[in-house]
Amino acid sequence: QLWSDHLNVQLHPKSLYVIREYMHDGDCGCLEAFAQGEGLLQDPTCMEELEDRLHYFAEECDYLQGFQVLCDLHNGFSGVGAKVTELLRDEYSGKGILSWGLTPATSNAAVNCNGWVFPLQDSRKNVYRLMNTALGIVHLSAHSSLFCPLSLSGSLGLK
C-alpha cells in the first residue's frame, strides 16, 4: 500500500528518520502546513537526532563536496526541508547545497487562483498548497547554493 513496499534498494538504517506523529496511522493526521514542518525541527530531541545522523554520514566521506536535498513543496515537508537546508548551511557553510523543490502534477479538473492552478478540492487545501509552495521556494532558495523547482506539470501549478 505504500511506496516503500516497492523499494528494492536497501537503505542504511541511519538514513531513515520516521516522524511517528505523521505516519499513515499516526495521531496528528496529515503534515499539511509549512509551519507544522518547521515546528517538527524545533523539538530539541528531533534536531539532535537529525544532527547525529548527518554527522555520521559526513564523517564517512573522504571529501565532502556538498548536499542534495529533495523536498516536497506543496505540503508541510516544505517546512522540514527549509529547516534542514538552514541546518546544512549553518553546519557546513563552505559546502554546496543543491535543493530540488518537488510538486505534483495537477489534474485537468482545476481552479485558477490568481494565476496558480489547483485541483478541485476544498479551498483550505488549495490555500495551504499555495502558501507551502511559496514559503518553500523562498526559504529553500535562501538557504541553498542552487534551488531547482521540479514538477511533471511543467509549471509548478502556475498558469
mmCIF file of C-alpha atoms in Angstrom:
data_model
loop_
_atom_site.group_PDB
_atom_site.id
_atom_site.type_symbol
_atom_site.label_atom_id
_atom_site.label_comp_id
_atom_site.label_asym_id
_atom_site.label_seq_id
_atom_site.Cartn_x
_atom_site.Cartn_y
_atom_site.Cartn_z
ATOM 1 C CA GLN A 1 0.000 0.000 0.000
ATOM 2 C CA LEU A 2 2.981 2.333 0.421
ATOM 3 C CA TRP A 3 5.729 3.411 -1.989
ATOM 4 C CA SER A 4 8.324 1.980 0.376
ATOM 5 C CA ASP A 5 6.794 -1.503 -0.085
ATOM 6 C CA HIS A 6 8.057 -1.409 -3.675
ATOM 7 C CA LEU A 7 11.523 -0.054 -2.896
ATOM 8 C CA ASN A 8 14.106 -2.639 -3.954
ATOM 9 C CA VAL A 9 17.094 -0.727 -2.618
ATOM 10 C CA GLN A 10 18.371 -1.473 0.875
ATOM 11 C CA LEU A 11 18.745 1.832 2.727
ATOM 12 C CA HIS A 12 21.127 2.336 5.630
ATOM 13 C CA PRO A 13 19.177 2.410 8.916
ATOM 14 C CA LYS A 14 20.671 5.805 9.828
ATOM 15 C CA SER A 15 19.485 7.304 6.531
ATOM 16 C CA LEU A 16 15.830 6.992 7.574
ATOM 17 C CA TYR A 17 14.139 9.103 10.199
ATOM 18 C CA VAL A 18 10.497 8.269 10.773
ATOM 19 C CA ILE A 19 8.241 11.014 12.090
ATOM 20 C CA ARG A 20 5.884 8.891 14.169
ATOM 21 C CA GLU A 21 3.147 11.520 14.545
ATOM 22 C CA TYR A 22 2.696 11.761 10.790
ATOM 23 C CA MET A 23 2.849 8.097 9.793
ATOM 24 C CA HIS A 24 -0.105 6.704 7.878
ATOM 25 C CA ASP A 25 -1.697 5.594 11.145
ATOM 26 C CA GLY A 26 -0.289 8.457 13.252
ATOM 27 C CA ASP A 27 -2.009 10.644 15.804
ATOM 28 C CA CYS A 28 -1.710 14.026 14.078
ATOM 29 C CA GLY A 29 -3.043 13.199 10.641
ATOM 30 C CA CYS A 30 -1.543 14.932 7.640
ATOM 31 C CA LEU A 31 1.502 17.184 7.660
ATOM 32 C CA GLU A 32 -0.190 19.872 5.605
ATOM 33 C CA ALA A 33 1.224 23.251 6.687
ATOM 34 C CA PHE A 34 4.702 24.778 6.319
ATOM 35 C CA ALA A 35 4.752 25.785 9.991
ATOM 36 C CA GLN A 36 3.985 22.217 11.088
ATOM 37 C CA GLY A 37 7.069 21.013 9.245
ATOM 38 C CA GLU A 38 9.223 23.789 10.676
ATOM 39 C CA GLY A 39 7.846 23.045 14.132
ATOM 40 C CA LEU A 40 8.945 19.425 13.957
ATOM 41 C CA LEU A 41 12.574 20.507 13.917
ATOM 42 C CA GLN A 42 12.070 22.929 16.826
ATOM 43 C CA ASP A 43 11.940 19.871 19.089
ATOM 44 C CA PRO A 44 15.457 19.512 20.566
ATOM 45 C CA THR A 45 15.399 15.693 20.543
ATOM 46 C CA CYS A 46 14.368 15.603 16.877
ATOM 47 C CA MET A 47 17.023 18.143 15.916
ATOM 48 C CA GLU A 48 19.696 16.309 17.908
ATOM 49 C CA GLU A 49 18.819 13.012 16.219
ATOM 50 C CA LEU A 50 18.929 14.644 12.791
ATOM 51 C CA GLU A 51 22.320 16.240 13.523
ATOM 52 C CA ASP A 52 23.721 12.916 14.771
ATOM 53 C CA ARG A 53 22.653 11.157 11.577
ATOM 54 C CA LEU A 54 24.011 13.970 9.427
ATOM 55 C CA HIS A 55 27.382 13.958 11.202
ATOM 56 C CA TYR A 56 27.589 10.170 10.935
ATOM 57 C CA PHE A 57 27.455 10.315 7.132
ATOM 58 C CA ALA A 58 29.582 13.460 6.846
ATOM 59 C CA GLU A 59 32.374 11.785 8.842
ATOM 60 C CA GLU A 60 32.272 8.784 6.493
ATOM 61 C CA CYS A 61 33.079 10.981 3.492
ATOM 62 C CA ASP A 62 36.648 11.266 2.244
ATOM 63 C CA TYR A 63 35.943 14.561 0.505
ATOM 64 C CA LEU A 64 32.532 16.061 1.190
ATOM 65 C CA GLN A 65 31.665 18.471 -1.615
ATOM 66 C CA GLY A 66 28.048 19.254 -0.862
ATOM 67 C CA PHE A 67 24.497 18.076 -0.382
ATOM 68 C CA GLN A 68 21.413 17.408 -2.468
ATOM 69 C CA VAL A 69 18.046 17.991 -0.819
ATOM 70 C CA LEU A 70 14.835 16.713 -2.412
ATOM 71 C CA CYS A 71 11.770 18.235 -0.794
ATOM 72 C CA ASP A 72 8.029 18.338 -1.437
ATOM 73 C CA LEU A 73 6.907 21.943 -1.757
ATOM 74 C CA HIS A 74 3.141 21.529 -1.650
ATOM 75 C CA ASN A 75 2.773 20.189 1.905
ATOM 76 C CA GLY A 76 4.328 20.529 5.358
ATOM 77 C CA PHE A 77 7.541 18.883 4.252
ATOM 78 C CA SER A 78 8.469 22.209 2.662
ATOM 79 C CA GLY A 79 8.941 23.470 6.234
ATOM 80 C CA VAL A 80 11.048 20.423 7.115
ATOM 81 C CA GLY A 81 13.189 20.945 4.016
ATOM 82 C CA ALA A 82 13.635 24.642 4.817
ATOM 83 C CA LYS A 83 14.904 23.856 8.313
ATOM 84 C CA VAL A 84 17.175 21.069 7.048
ATOM 85 C CA THR A 85 18.776 23.316 4.425
ATOM 86 C CA GLU A 86 19.210 26.014 7.072
ATOM 87 C CA LEU A 87 20.945 23.460 9.318
ATOM 88 C CA LEU A 88 23.191 22.330 6.449
ATOM 89 C CA ARG A 89 24.132 25.923 5.614
ATOM 90 C CA ASP A 90 24.972 26.666 9.260
ATOM 91 C CA GLU A 91 26.918 23.436 9.902
ATOM 92 C CA TYR A 92 28.709 23.186 6.539
ATOM 93 C CA SER A 93 28.939 26.773 5.324
ATOM 94 C CA GLY A 94 31.607 26.093 2.684
ATOM 95 C CA LYS A 95 29.757 23.215 1.019
ATOM 96 C CA GLY A 96 27.304 23.461 -1.845
ATOM 97 C CA ILE A 97 23.629 22.708 -1.309
ATOM 98 C CA LEU A 98 21.557 21.762 -4.353
ATOM 99 C CA SER A 99 17.861 21.763 -3.455
ATOM 100 C CA TRP A 100 15.100 20.278 -5.576
ATOM 101 C CA GLY A 101 11.584 21.540 -4.851
ATOM 102 C CA LEU A 102 9.128 18.846 -5.936
ATOM 103 C CA THR A 103 5.478 19.489 -6.755
ATOM 104 C CA PRO A 104 2.918 17.015 -8.068
ATOM 105 C CA ALA A 105 1.350 17.324 -11.497
ATOM 106 C CA THR A 106 -2.094 18.908 -11.370
ATOM 107 C CA SER A 107 -5.131 17.219 -12.837
ATOM 108 C CA ASN A 108 -7.308 18.651 -15.615
ATOM 109 C CA ALA A 109 -10.072 19.460 -13.163
ATOM 110 C CA ALA A 110 -8.616 22.555 -11.556
ATOM 111 C CA VAL A 111 -9.407 26.022 -10.286
ATOM 112 C CA ASN A 112 -7.462 29.190 -11.038
ATOM 113 C CA CYS A 113 -6.429 31.344 -8.077
ATOM 114 C CA ASN A 114 -4.505 34.471 -9.125
ATOM 115 C CA GLY A 115 -2.520 32.623 -11.770
ATOM 116 C CA TRP A 116 -1.986 29.466 -9.658
ATOM 117 C CA VAL A 117 -3.908 26.401 -10.799
ATOM 118 C CA PHE A 118 -5.063 23.851 -8.215
ATOM 119 C CA PRO A 119 -7.043 20.616 -8.487
ATOM 120 C CA LEU A 120 -10.652 20.866 -7.365
ATOM 121 C CA GLN A 121 -10.503 20.091 -3.654
ATOM 122 C CA ASP A 122 -11.630 22.049 -0.660
ATOM 123 C CA SER A 123 -10.370 25.635 -0.652
ATOM 124 C CA ARG A 124 -8.387 25.211 2.589
ATOM 125 C CA LYS A 125 -6.117 22.626 0.970
ATOM 126 C CA ASN A 126 -5.620 24.915 -2.012
ATOM 127 C CA VAL A 127 -4.581 27.794 0.236
ATOM 128 C CA TYR A 128 -2.211 25.512 2.168
ATOM 129 C CA ARG A 129 -0.701 24.273 -1.077
ATOM 130 C CA LEU A 130 -0.192 27.816 -2.375
ATOM 131 C CA MET A 131 1.348 29.033 0.881
ATOM 132 C CA ASN A 132 3.530 25.932 1.324
ATOM 133 C CA THR A 133 4.855 26.243 -2.219
ATOM 134 C CA ALA A 134 5.570 29.965 -1.885
ATOM 135 C CA LEU A 135 7.216 29.653 1.538
ATOM 136 C CA GLY A 136 9.166 26.576 0.445
ATOM 137 C CA ILE A 137 10.540 28.323 -2.649
ATOM 138 C CA VAL A 138 11.560 31.409 -0.648
ATOM 139 C CA HIS A 139 13.229 29.515 2.212
ATOM 140 C CA LEU A 140 14.903 26.810 0.129
ATOM 141 C CA SER A 141 16.245 29.448 -2.265
ATOM 142 C CA ALA A 142 17.650 31.485 0.616
ATOM 143 C CA HIS A 143 19.472 28.554 2.230
ATOM 144 C CA SER A 144 20.683 26.727 -0.889
ATOM 145 C CA SER A 145 23.528 27.319 -3.310
ATOM 146 C CA LEU A 146 21.126 26.418 -6.110
ATOM 147 C CA PHE A 147 17.389 25.800 -5.970
ATOM 148 C CA CYS A 148 15.632 23.989 -8.801
ATOM 149 C CA PRO A 149 11.852 23.506 -8.813
ATOM 150 C CA LEU A 150 10.783 20.221 -10.369
ATOM 151 C CA SER A 151 7.333 19.108 -11.487
ATOM 152 C CA LEU A 152 5.739 16.938 -14.150
ATOM 153 C CA SER A 153 3.196 19.666 -14.819
ATOM 154 C CA GLY A 154 5.920 21.900 -16.250
ATOM 155 C CA SER A 155 4.632 24.999 -14.494
ATOM 156 C CA LEU A 156 4.619 24.324 -10.731
ATOM 157 C CA GLY A 157 0.885 24.947 -10.835
ATOM 158 C CA LEU A 158 1.304 28.354 -12.477
ATOM 159 C CA LYS A 159 -0.865 29.014 -15.497
#
